[in-house]
Short mmCIF file of C-alpha atoms in Angstrom, two decimals:
data_model
loop_
_atom_site.label_atom_id
_atom_site.label_comp_id
_atom_site.label_asym_id
_atom_site.label_seq_id
_atom_site.Cartn_x
_atom_site.Cartn_y
_atom_site.Cartn_z
CA UNK A 1 0.00 0.00 0.00
CA UNK A 2 1.38 3.44 -0.87
CA UNK A 3 1.77 6.38 1.50
CA UNK A 4 -1.11 8.04 -0.26
CA UNK A 5 -3.28 5.08 0.52
CA UNK A 6 -2.16 5.20 4.17
CA UNK A 7 -3.78 8.62 4.33
CA UNK A 8 -6.90 7.14 2.78
CA UNK A 9 -6.67 4.40 5.42
CA UNK A 10 -7.17 6.92 8.22
CA UNK A 11 -10.18 8.31 6.36
CA UNK A 12 -11.60 4.84 5.76
CA UNK A 13 -11.24 4.15 9.46
CA UNK A 14 -12.78 7.51 10.43
CA UNK A 15 -15.70 6.80 8.12
CA UNK A 16 -16.37 3.43 9.79
CA UNK A 17 -16.08 5.12 13.19
CA UNK A 18 -18.71 7.66 12.17
CA UNK A 19 -16.32 10.61 12.36
CA UNK A 20 -16.38 11.89 8.77
CA UNK A 21 -18.33 14.79 7.34
CA UNK A 22 -20.52 14.27 4.29
CA UNK A 23 -18.15 15.94 1.81
CA UNK A 24 -15.23 13.75 2.84
CA UNK A 25 -17.41 10.64 2.78
CA UNK A 26 -18.26 11.43 -0.84
CA UNK A 27 -14.60 11.97 -1.75
CA UNK A 28 -13.68 8.70 -0.04
CA UNK A 29 -16.42 6.79 -1.82
CA UNK A 30 -15.13 8.00 -5.20
CA UNK A 31 -11.59 6.88 -4.31
CA UNK A 32 -12.66 3.45 -3.09
CA UNK A 33 -14.47 2.80 -6.36
CA UNK A 34 -11.16 3.05 -8.19
CA UNK A 35 -8.79 1.54 -5.61
CA UNK A 36 -9.12 -2.18 -4.87
CA UNK A 37 -6.53 -1.98 -2.07
CA UNK A 38 -8.57 0.62 -0.19
CA UNK A 39 -11.81 -1.25 -0.86
CA UNK A 40 -10.17 -4.33 0.66
CA UNK A 41 -8.97 -2.37 3.68
CA UNK A 42 -12.49 -1.02 4.19
CA UNK A 43 -13.88 -4.56 4.14
CA UNK A 44 -11.21 -5.80 6.56
CA UNK A 45 -11.67 -2.94 9.02
CA UNK A 46 -15.43 -3.33 8.97
CA UNK A 47 -15.18 -7.07 9.55
CA UNK A 48 -12.68 -6.59 12.38
CA UNK A 49 -14.89 -4.04 14.10
CA UNK A 50 -17.92 -6.32 13.82
CA UNK A 51 -15.98 -9.27 15.21
CA UNK A 52 -14.66 -7.29 18.18
CA UNK A 53 -18.12 -6.01 19.01
CA UNK A 54 -19.67 -9.46 18.68
CA UNK A 55 -17.00 -11.65 20.27
CA UNK A 56 -15.11 -9.70 22.89
CA UNK A 57 -16.86 -9.86 26.27
CA UNK A 58 -17.96 -6.75 28.14
CA UNK A 59 -17.81 -7.76 31.79
CA UNK A 60 -19.76 -5.68 34.28
CA UNK A 61 -18.23 -4.32 37.45
CA UNK A 62 -18.46 -6.75 40.36
CA UNK A 63 -21.02 -5.66 42.91
CA UNK A 64 -18.32 -6.19 45.49
CA UNK A 65 -16.55 -3.23 43.92
CA UNK A 66 -19.21 -0.77 44.89
CA UNK A 67 -20.17 -2.58 48.06
CA UNK A 68 -16.63 -2.82 49.33
CA UNK A 69 -15.95 0.90 49.11
CA UNK A 70 -14.36 1.97 52.32
CA UNK A 71 -13.45 5.43 53.54
CA UNK A 72 -9.90 6.52 52.81
CA UNK A 73 -7.45 6.72 55.75
CA UNK A 74 -8.52 10.31 56.29
CA UNK A 75 -12.15 9.92 57.13
CA UNK A 76 -13.11 13.58 57.09
CA UNK A 77 -15.19 14.26 54.04
CA UNK A 78 -16.87 10.87 54.07
CA UNK A 79 -18.91 11.22 57.20
CA UNK A 80 -20.62 14.36 55.92
CA UNK A 81 -21.45 12.51 52.73
CA UNK A 82 -23.21 9.89 54.73
CA UNK A 83 -24.80 12.57 56.89
CA UNK A 84 -26.71 13.69 53.84
CA UNK A 85 -28.16 10.24 53.40
CA UNK A 86 -31.82 9.40 53.00
CA UNK A 87 -33.39 12.22 51.07
CA UNK A 88 -35.79 10.20 49.01
CA UNK A 89 -36.04 6.60 47.99
CA UNK A 90 -34.16 6.92 44.72
CA UNK A 91 -31.27 8.71 46.34
CA UNK A 92 -31.20 6.24 49.19
CA UNK A 93 -31.20 3.38 46.75
CA UNK A 94 -28.38 4.86 44.71
CA UNK A 95 -26.40 5.40 47.84
CA UNK A 96 -26.75 1.77 48.78
CA UNK A 97 -23.67 1.47 46.59
CA UNK A 98 -21.76 3.75 48.89
CA UNK A 99 -23.10 2.80 52.27
CA UNK A 100 -20.22 2.14 54.57
CA UNK A 101 -22.29 0.03 56.90
CA UNK A 102 -20.47 -1.79 59.67
CA UNK A 103 -22.65 -4.88 59.18
CA UNK A 104 -23.53 -6.40 55.83
CA UNK A 105 -27.05 -5.51 54.82
CA UNK A 106 -28.75 -8.45 53.09
CA UNK A 107 -30.92 -6.09 51.04
CA UNK A 108 -28.10 -3.81 49.89
CA UNK A 109 -26.77 -6.24 47.30
CA UNK A 110 -30.24 -6.95 45.99
CA UNK A 111 -31.17 -3.29 45.66
CA UNK A 112 -27.79 -2.37 44.18
CA UNK A 113 -28.04 -5.21 41.68
CA UNK A 114 -31.51 -4.17 40.64
CA UNK A 115 -30.54 -0.52 40.20
CA UNK A 116 -27.49 -1.40 38.17
CA UNK A 117 -29.59 -3.67 36.00
CA UNK A 118 -31.82 -0.71 35.21
CA UNK A 119 -28.95 1.19 33.59
CA UNK A 120 -29.19 1.22 29.78
CA UNK A 121 -28.18 -2.06 28.24
CA UNK A 122 -27.71 -3.89 31.52
CA UNK A 123 -31.08 -5.43 32.15
CA UNK A 124 -30.62 -8.61 30.15
CA UNK A 125 -27.92 -10.77 28.63
CA UNK A 126 -30.49 -12.89 26.84
CA UNK A 127 -33.59 -11.18 25.58
CA UNK A 128 -36.45 -13.56 25.01
CA UNK A 129 -40.02 -14.09 26.02
CA UNK A 130 -39.59 -17.81 25.42
CA UNK A 131 -38.67 -19.81 28.50
CA UNK A 132 -37.26 -22.51 26.20
CA UNK A 133 -34.68 -20.00 24.99
CA UNK A 134 -33.88 -18.47 28.36
CA UNK A 135 -33.43 -21.73 30.25
CA UNK A 136 -30.77 -23.27 27.97
CA UNK A 137 -28.94 -19.94 27.95
CA UNK A 138 -28.01 -20.53 31.59
CA UNK A 139 -26.56 -23.98 30.79
CA UNK A 140 -22.81 -23.85 31.05
CA UNK A 141 -22.85 -20.37 32.50
CA UNK A 142 -23.80 -21.39 36.02
CA UNK A 143 -23.53 -24.64 37.97
CA UNK A 144 -27.28 -25.04 38.53
CA UNK A 145 -30.37 -25.06 36.37
CA UNK A 146 -32.97 -22.49 37.41
CA UNK A 147 -36.59 -23.16 36.67
CA UNK A 148 -37.59 -20.66 33.99
CA UNK A 149 -41.29 -19.95 33.62
CA UNK A 150 -43.37 -17.39 31.85
CA UNK A 151 -46.47 -15.93 33.52
CA UNK A 152 -47.65 -13.73 30.68
CA UNK A 153 -51.23 -14.88 31.09
CA UNK A 154 -51.18 -13.71 34.71
CA UNK A 155 -49.77 -10.31 33.73
CA UNK A 156 -46.11 -11.08 34.43
CA UNK A 157 -44.47 -11.83 31.07
CA UNK A 158 -40.92 -13.15 31.06
CA UNK A 159 -38.70 -10.79 29.06
CA UNK A 160 -35.23 -12.22 29.53
CA UNK A 161 -32.44 -13.24 31.84
CA UNK A 162 -28.89 -12.47 32.85
CA UNK A 163 -26.22 -13.50 35.30
CA UNK A 164 -25.65 -11.44 38.40
CA UNK A 165 -23.45 -11.56 41.44
CA UNK A 166 -25.01 -11.57 44.88
CA UNK A 167 -23.66 -12.44 48.29
CA UNK A 168 -20.42 -13.78 46.91
CA UNK A 169 -21.87 -16.09 44.27
CA UNK A 170 -23.11 -15.99 40.73
CA UNK A 171 -26.90 -16.17 40.56
CA UNK A 172 -29.44 -16.41 37.76
CA UNK A 173 -31.55 -13.30 37.27
CA UNK A 174 -34.85 -13.72 35.42
CA UNK A 175 -36.41 -10.51 34.23
CA UNK A 176 -40.17 -10.05 34.11
CA UNK A 177 -42.34 -7.10 33.35
CA UNK A 178 -45.53 -5.99 35.01
CA UNK A 179 -47.34 -2.89 33.73
CA UNK A 180 -44.11 -1.51 32.23
CA UNK A 181 -42.16 -2.04 35.45
CA UNK A 182 -39.28 -4.54 35.40
CA UNK A 183 -39.09 -7.25 38.02
CA UNK A 184 -35.77 -8.93 38.77
CA UNK A 185 -36.05 -12.46 40.11
CA UNK A 186 -32.78 -13.77 41.53
CA UNK A 187 -32.45 -17.54 41.82
CA UNK A 188 -29.77 -19.65 43.46
CA UNK A 189 -29.59 -23.10 45.07
CA UNK A 190 -30.72 -23.39 48.68
CA UNK A 191 -32.22 -25.97 51.00
CA UNK A 192 -35.50 -25.85 52.89
CA UNK A 193 -38.88 -24.41 52.09
CA UNK A 194 -40.26 -21.01 52.98
CA UNK A 195 -43.43 -19.28 51.84
CA UNK A 196 -43.10 -15.86 50.18
CA UNK A 197 -42.52 -12.92 52.48
CA UNK A 198 -42.75 -9.41 51.08
CA UNK A 199 -40.82 -6.56 52.62
CA UNK A 200 -39.61 -3.24 51.40
CA UNK A 201 -36.03 -2.06 51.05
CA UNK A 202 -35.08 1.49 50.16
CA UNK A 203 -38.32 2.09 48.33
CA UNK A 204 -38.40 -1.20 46.47
CA UNK A 205 -40.67 -4.14 47.15
CA UNK A 206 -38.74 -7.34 47.84
CA UNK A 207 -40.22 -10.85 48.00
CA UNK A 208 -38.30 -13.87 49.23
CA UNK A 209 -39.17 -17.53 49.28
CA UNK A 210 -37.51 -20.91 49.10
CA UNK A 211 -38.89 -23.88 47.20
CA UNK A 212 -37.71 -26.89 45.25
CA UNK A 213 -34.07 -26.51 46.22
CA UNK A 214 -33.85 -22.88 45.12
CA UNK A 215 -33.95 -19.58 46.96
CA UNK A 216 -35.86 -16.81 45.19
CA UNK A 217 -35.67 -13.07 45.71
CA UNK A 218 -37.82 -10.79 43.59
CA UNK A 219 -37.38 -7.03 43.57
CA UNK A 220 -39.29 -4.31 41.76
CA UNK A 221 -40.74 -0.86 42.10
CA UNK A 222 -44.26 -2.21 41.56
CA UNK A 223 -46.48 -2.05 44.60
CA UNK A 224 -45.90 -4.72 47.25
CA UNK A 225 -49.33 -6.31 46.74
CA UNK A 226 -48.55 -6.95 43.07
CA UNK A 227 -45.17 -8.41 43.94
CA UNK A 228 -46.89 -10.59 46.54
CA UNK A 229 -49.15 -11.87 43.76
CA UNK A 230 -46.13 -12.56 41.52
CA UNK A 231 -44.47 -14.51 44.32
CA UNK A 232 -47.69 -16.40 45.08
CA UNK A 233 -48.05 -17.52 41.46
CA UNK A 234 -44.43 -18.63 41.37
CA UNK A 235 -44.53 -20.46 44.67
CA UNK A 236 -47.78 -22.35 44.00
CA UNK A 237 -46.83 -23.66 40.58
CA UNK B 1 -21.15 20.41 57.17
CA UNK B 2 -18.79 20.43 54.26
CA UNK B 3 -20.77 22.09 51.44
CA UNK B 4 -19.04 19.86 48.91
CA UNK B 5 -20.70 16.87 50.49
CA UNK B 6 -24.22 18.23 50.37
CA UNK B 7 -27.03 15.79 49.66
CA UNK B 8 -27.54 17.45 46.28
CA UNK B 9 -23.93 16.87 45.32
CA UNK B 10 -23.98 13.31 46.58
CA UNK B 11 -27.11 12.69 44.58
CA UNK B 12 -25.50 14.26 41.51
CA UNK B 13 -22.47 12.00 41.89
CA UNK B 14 -24.65 8.92 42.13
CA UNK B 15 -26.73 10.00 39.14
CA UNK B 16 -23.92 11.18 36.83
CA UNK B 17 -20.97 9.00 37.70
CA UNK B 18 -22.20 5.64 38.96
CA UNK B 19 -23.87 4.63 35.67
CA UNK B 20 -20.36 4.49 34.19
CA UNK B 21 -18.99 2.06 36.77
CA UNK B 22 -19.04 -0.85 34.31
CA UNK B 23 -17.17 1.13 31.65
CA UNK B 24 -14.65 2.17 34.29
CA UNK B 25 -14.11 -1.43 35.33
CA UNK B 26 -13.73 -2.63 31.75
CA UNK B 27 -11.15 0.06 30.94
CA UNK B 28 -9.17 -0.88 34.05
CA UNK B 29 -9.30 -4.55 33.03
CA UNK B 30 -8.00 -3.79 29.56
CA UNK B 31 -5.19 -1.69 30.98
CA UNK B 32 -4.16 -4.06 33.78
CA UNK B 33 -5.26 -7.42 32.30
CA UNK B 34 -6.13 -8.58 35.81
CA UNK B 35 -9.64 -8.43 37.33
CA UNK B 36 -8.45 -7.98 40.91
CA UNK B 37 -6.04 -5.18 40.07
CA UNK B 38 -8.78 -3.61 37.96
CA UNK B 39 -11.13 -3.67 40.91
CA UNK B 40 -8.49 -2.00 43.11
CA UNK B 41 -7.86 0.69 40.54
CA UNK B 42 -11.56 1.49 40.07
CA UNK B 43 -12.00 1.64 43.81
CA UNK B 44 -9.10 4.11 44.12
CA UNK B 45 -10.45 6.05 41.15
CA UNK B 46 -13.92 6.32 42.70
CA UNK B 47 -12.46 7.74 45.87
CA UNK B 48 -10.55 10.29 43.80
CA UNK B 49 -13.63 11.03 41.72
CA UNK B 50 -15.69 11.60 44.86
CA UNK B 51 -13.01 13.98 46.10
CA UNK B 52 -12.71 15.93 42.85
CA UNK B 53 -16.40 15.84 41.96
CA UNK B 54 -16.95 19.29 43.48
CA UNK B 55 -14.78 20.76 40.73
CA UNK B 56 -16.34 18.77 37.89
CA UNK B 57 -17.90 21.27 35.48
CA UNK B 58 -18.02 19.33 32.25
CA UNK B 59 -20.92 17.76 30.43
CA UNK B 60 -19.29 14.37 29.95
CA UNK B 61 -19.11 12.49 33.24
CA UNK B 62 -18.19 9.23 31.51
CA UNK B 63 -15.04 10.66 29.91
CA UNK B 64 -14.26 12.44 33.17
CA UNK B 65 -14.51 9.23 35.23
CA UNK B 66 -12.62 7.13 32.68
CA UNK B 67 -9.85 9.71 32.60
CA UNK B 68 -9.46 9.34 36.37
CA UNK B 69 -9.51 5.55 36.07
CA UNK B 70 -6.97 5.67 33.26
CA UNK B 71 -4.62 7.98 35.16
CA UNK B 72 -4.98 5.86 38.29
CA UNK B 73 -4.10 2.73 36.35
CA UNK B 74 -1.15 4.28 34.55
CA UNK B 75 0.28 5.67 37.79
CA UNK B 76 0.35 2.28 39.50
CA UNK B 77 3.81 0.78 40.07
CA UNK B 78 2.67 -2.35 38.27
CA UNK B 79 0.42 -0.52 35.89
CA UNK B 80 0.61 -0.42 32.11
CA UNK B 81 3.76 0.92 30.45
CA UNK B 82 4.36 2.57 27.16
CA UNK B 83 5.82 -0.19 25.06
CA UNK B 84 8.13 0.28 22.11
CA UNK B 85 6.33 -0.86 19.02
CA UNK B 86 8.69 -2.37 16.48
CA UNK B 87 8.41 -4.33 13.29
CA UNK B 88 7.97 -7.59 15.17
CA UNK B 89 5.03 -6.39 17.17
CA UNK B 90 2.58 -8.05 14.84
CA UNK B 91 4.27 -11.41 15.24
CA UNK B 92 4.26 -11.16 19.02
CA UNK B 93 0.50 -10.73 18.99
CA UNK B 94 0.05 -14.16 17.59
CA UNK B 95 3.07 -16.03 18.87
CA UNK B 96 2.45 -18.18 21.95
CA UNK B 97 4.25 -16.97 25.02
CA UNK B 98 3.64 -15.84 28.56
CA UNK B 99 -0.08 -15.39 28.90
CA UNK B 100 -0.60 -11.98 30.44
CA UNK B 101 -4.34 -12.37 30.65
CA UNK B 102 -4.37 -15.84 32.17
CA UNK B 103 -6.44 -14.59 35.06
CA UNK B 104 -9.06 -13.23 32.70
CA UNK B 105 -9.24 -16.49 30.83
CA UNK B 106 -10.02 -18.38 34.01
CA UNK B 107 -13.43 -16.80 34.32
CA UNK B 108 -14.40 -16.39 30.70
CA UNK B 109 -13.87 -18.26 27.51
CA UNK B 110 -11.90 -15.65 25.66
CA UNK B 111 -11.80 -15.63 21.95
CA UNK B 112 -8.59 -15.51 20.02
CA UNK B 113 -9.49 -11.94 19.23
CA UNK B 114 -9.67 -11.03 22.94
CA UNK B 115 -6.24 -12.52 23.48
CA UNK B 116 -4.81 -10.60 20.56
CA UNK B 117 -6.34 -7.39 21.86
CA UNK B 118 -4.93 -8.03 25.32
CA UNK B 119 -1.45 -8.32 23.80
CA UNK B 120 -1.58 -4.98 22.03
CA UNK B 121 0.60 -2.28 23.56
CA UNK B 122 -1.32 -0.58 26.37
CA UNK B 123 -1.72 2.78 24.63
CA UNK B 124 -3.16 1.04 21.59
CA UNK B 125 -5.50 -1.33 23.39
CA UNK B 126 -7.00 1.41 25.55
CA UNK B 127 -7.90 3.40 22.43
CA UNK B 128 -9.35 0.36 20.70
CA UNK B 129 -11.31 -0.79 23.74
CA UNK B 130 -12.79 2.68 24.26
CA UNK B 131 -13.76 2.90 20.59
CA UNK B 132 -15.13 -0.59 19.95
CA UNK B 133 -16.39 -1.69 23.35
CA UNK B 134 -17.52 1.63 24.85
CA UNK B 135 -18.42 3.22 21.50
CA UNK B 136 -16.67 6.47 22.37
CA UNK B 137 -15.97 9.25 19.87
CA UNK B 138 -12.41 10.23 18.93
CA UNK B 139 -12.85 13.43 20.89
CA UNK B 140 -13.88 11.57 24.06
CA UNK B 141 -11.06 9.04 23.68
CA UNK B 142 -8.64 11.96 23.30
CA UNK B 143 -10.00 13.44 26.52
CA UNK B 144 -9.67 10.18 28.43
CA UNK B 145 -6.18 9.35 27.19
CA UNK B 146 -4.84 12.91 27.23
CA UNK B 147 -3.56 12.99 23.64
CA UNK B 148 -4.66 14.92 20.53
CA UNK B 149 -7.40 13.50 18.30
CA UNK B 150 -4.83 12.86 15.55
CA UNK B 151 -2.88 10.61 17.90
CA UNK B 152 -6.06 8.72 18.77
CA UNK B 153 -6.63 8.16 15.06
CA UNK B 154 -3.13 6.86 14.43
CA UNK B 155 -3.21 4.63 17.53
CA UNK B 156 -6.53 3.14 16.49
CA UNK B 157 -5.19 2.56 13.01
CA UNK B 158 -2.05 0.86 14.30
CA UNK B 159 -4.07 -1.29 16.68
CA UNK B 160 -6.39 -2.40 13.92
CA UNK B 161 -3.64 -3.06 11.42
CA UNK B 162 -1.81 -5.14 14.03
CA UNK B 163 -4.95 -7.16 14.59
CA UNK B 164 -5.39 -7.54 10.85
CA UNK B 165 -1.85 -8.84 10.60
CA UNK B 166 -0.71 -5.83 8.64
CA UNK B 167 1.80 -4.42 11.09
CA UNK B 168 4.10 -1.99 9.38
CA UNK B 169 5.83 -0.53 12.43
CA UNK B 170 5.08 3.06 11.55
CA UNK B 171 6.27 5.36 14.31
CA UNK B 172 3.64 7.75 15.50
#
């Protein structure tokens, strides 16, 4: 490739990266029509970009990262931050990430996980309303097989699933929707049986139960009675 | 009470900065090639970000946070180093050798492409990761990495040509 074409190479790249103005795009298109080397480079760069975006994983930050935040050696400046705590449910929930609580709070991980899942693009790793698609997706990703069910007819359609990290272990998260509100249902192996109990944590409704060798925790901003119904349907199946 | 730590400012920090925690962690992983070290660096960076947030005036909290993460990573004793890029660099991407990202591979099945990216010189892989995996503009990448846009363009081009097996060893 000649030096001239190296300059074109930067333009070809900038075009694929969406950084070129219309006039330059037109000039580039005319050149590529007459230059097989540059046309080939364009194909290669486009294919490389697609492969990177499709194949290279994008891990999410471990919840432990946020949860393990501790004050720096000089504590001044952190206490006042915490002194401003609890001005509204949303704020309180966001700050669950920064709470420097002396004792672990069993709800903090759940709430933090739910909030992080609500960030754009984080809700689901597998998007499907078909339980036969979601269930196999977990195979090989976790060392247990969660029961995946759809309750669309009862007003709680399954919309997808993802992996999450709670209490030091990887758990399955099933995502449902009820009246446009997402519900996260975390599932992991546990022994015993316990009927659903609904509580509230930092403005969110949380339902917990244990059945069939699995512990379930559902969290959502729907009203607690609706979450109770969701848990009841799940637990009585 | 310290005015910088007002509830409004704390709320603003949570709203503007925390959504970019995943991007921060991924950048640290690409730079350090070690999940534990990445976690340490992001933790340090968040403490710094919290401290400096009072003086944040920009409209791009993601670039601002990633710049802090990047500087924190690069300033670590065992952090990334500028590596001389010579004519053999392309070969070393593919040749078997010490596996710098072995720890990463333990938790995820990495593709050949991931391994090749992890072996790019640090200043190239950070540009490529920010472009392809965080979908950042040249201008934002320039802000994060502290170099002119033209340098971002040439680093991206070198990174991609190395991955395409077309290394030519052009100095910047």
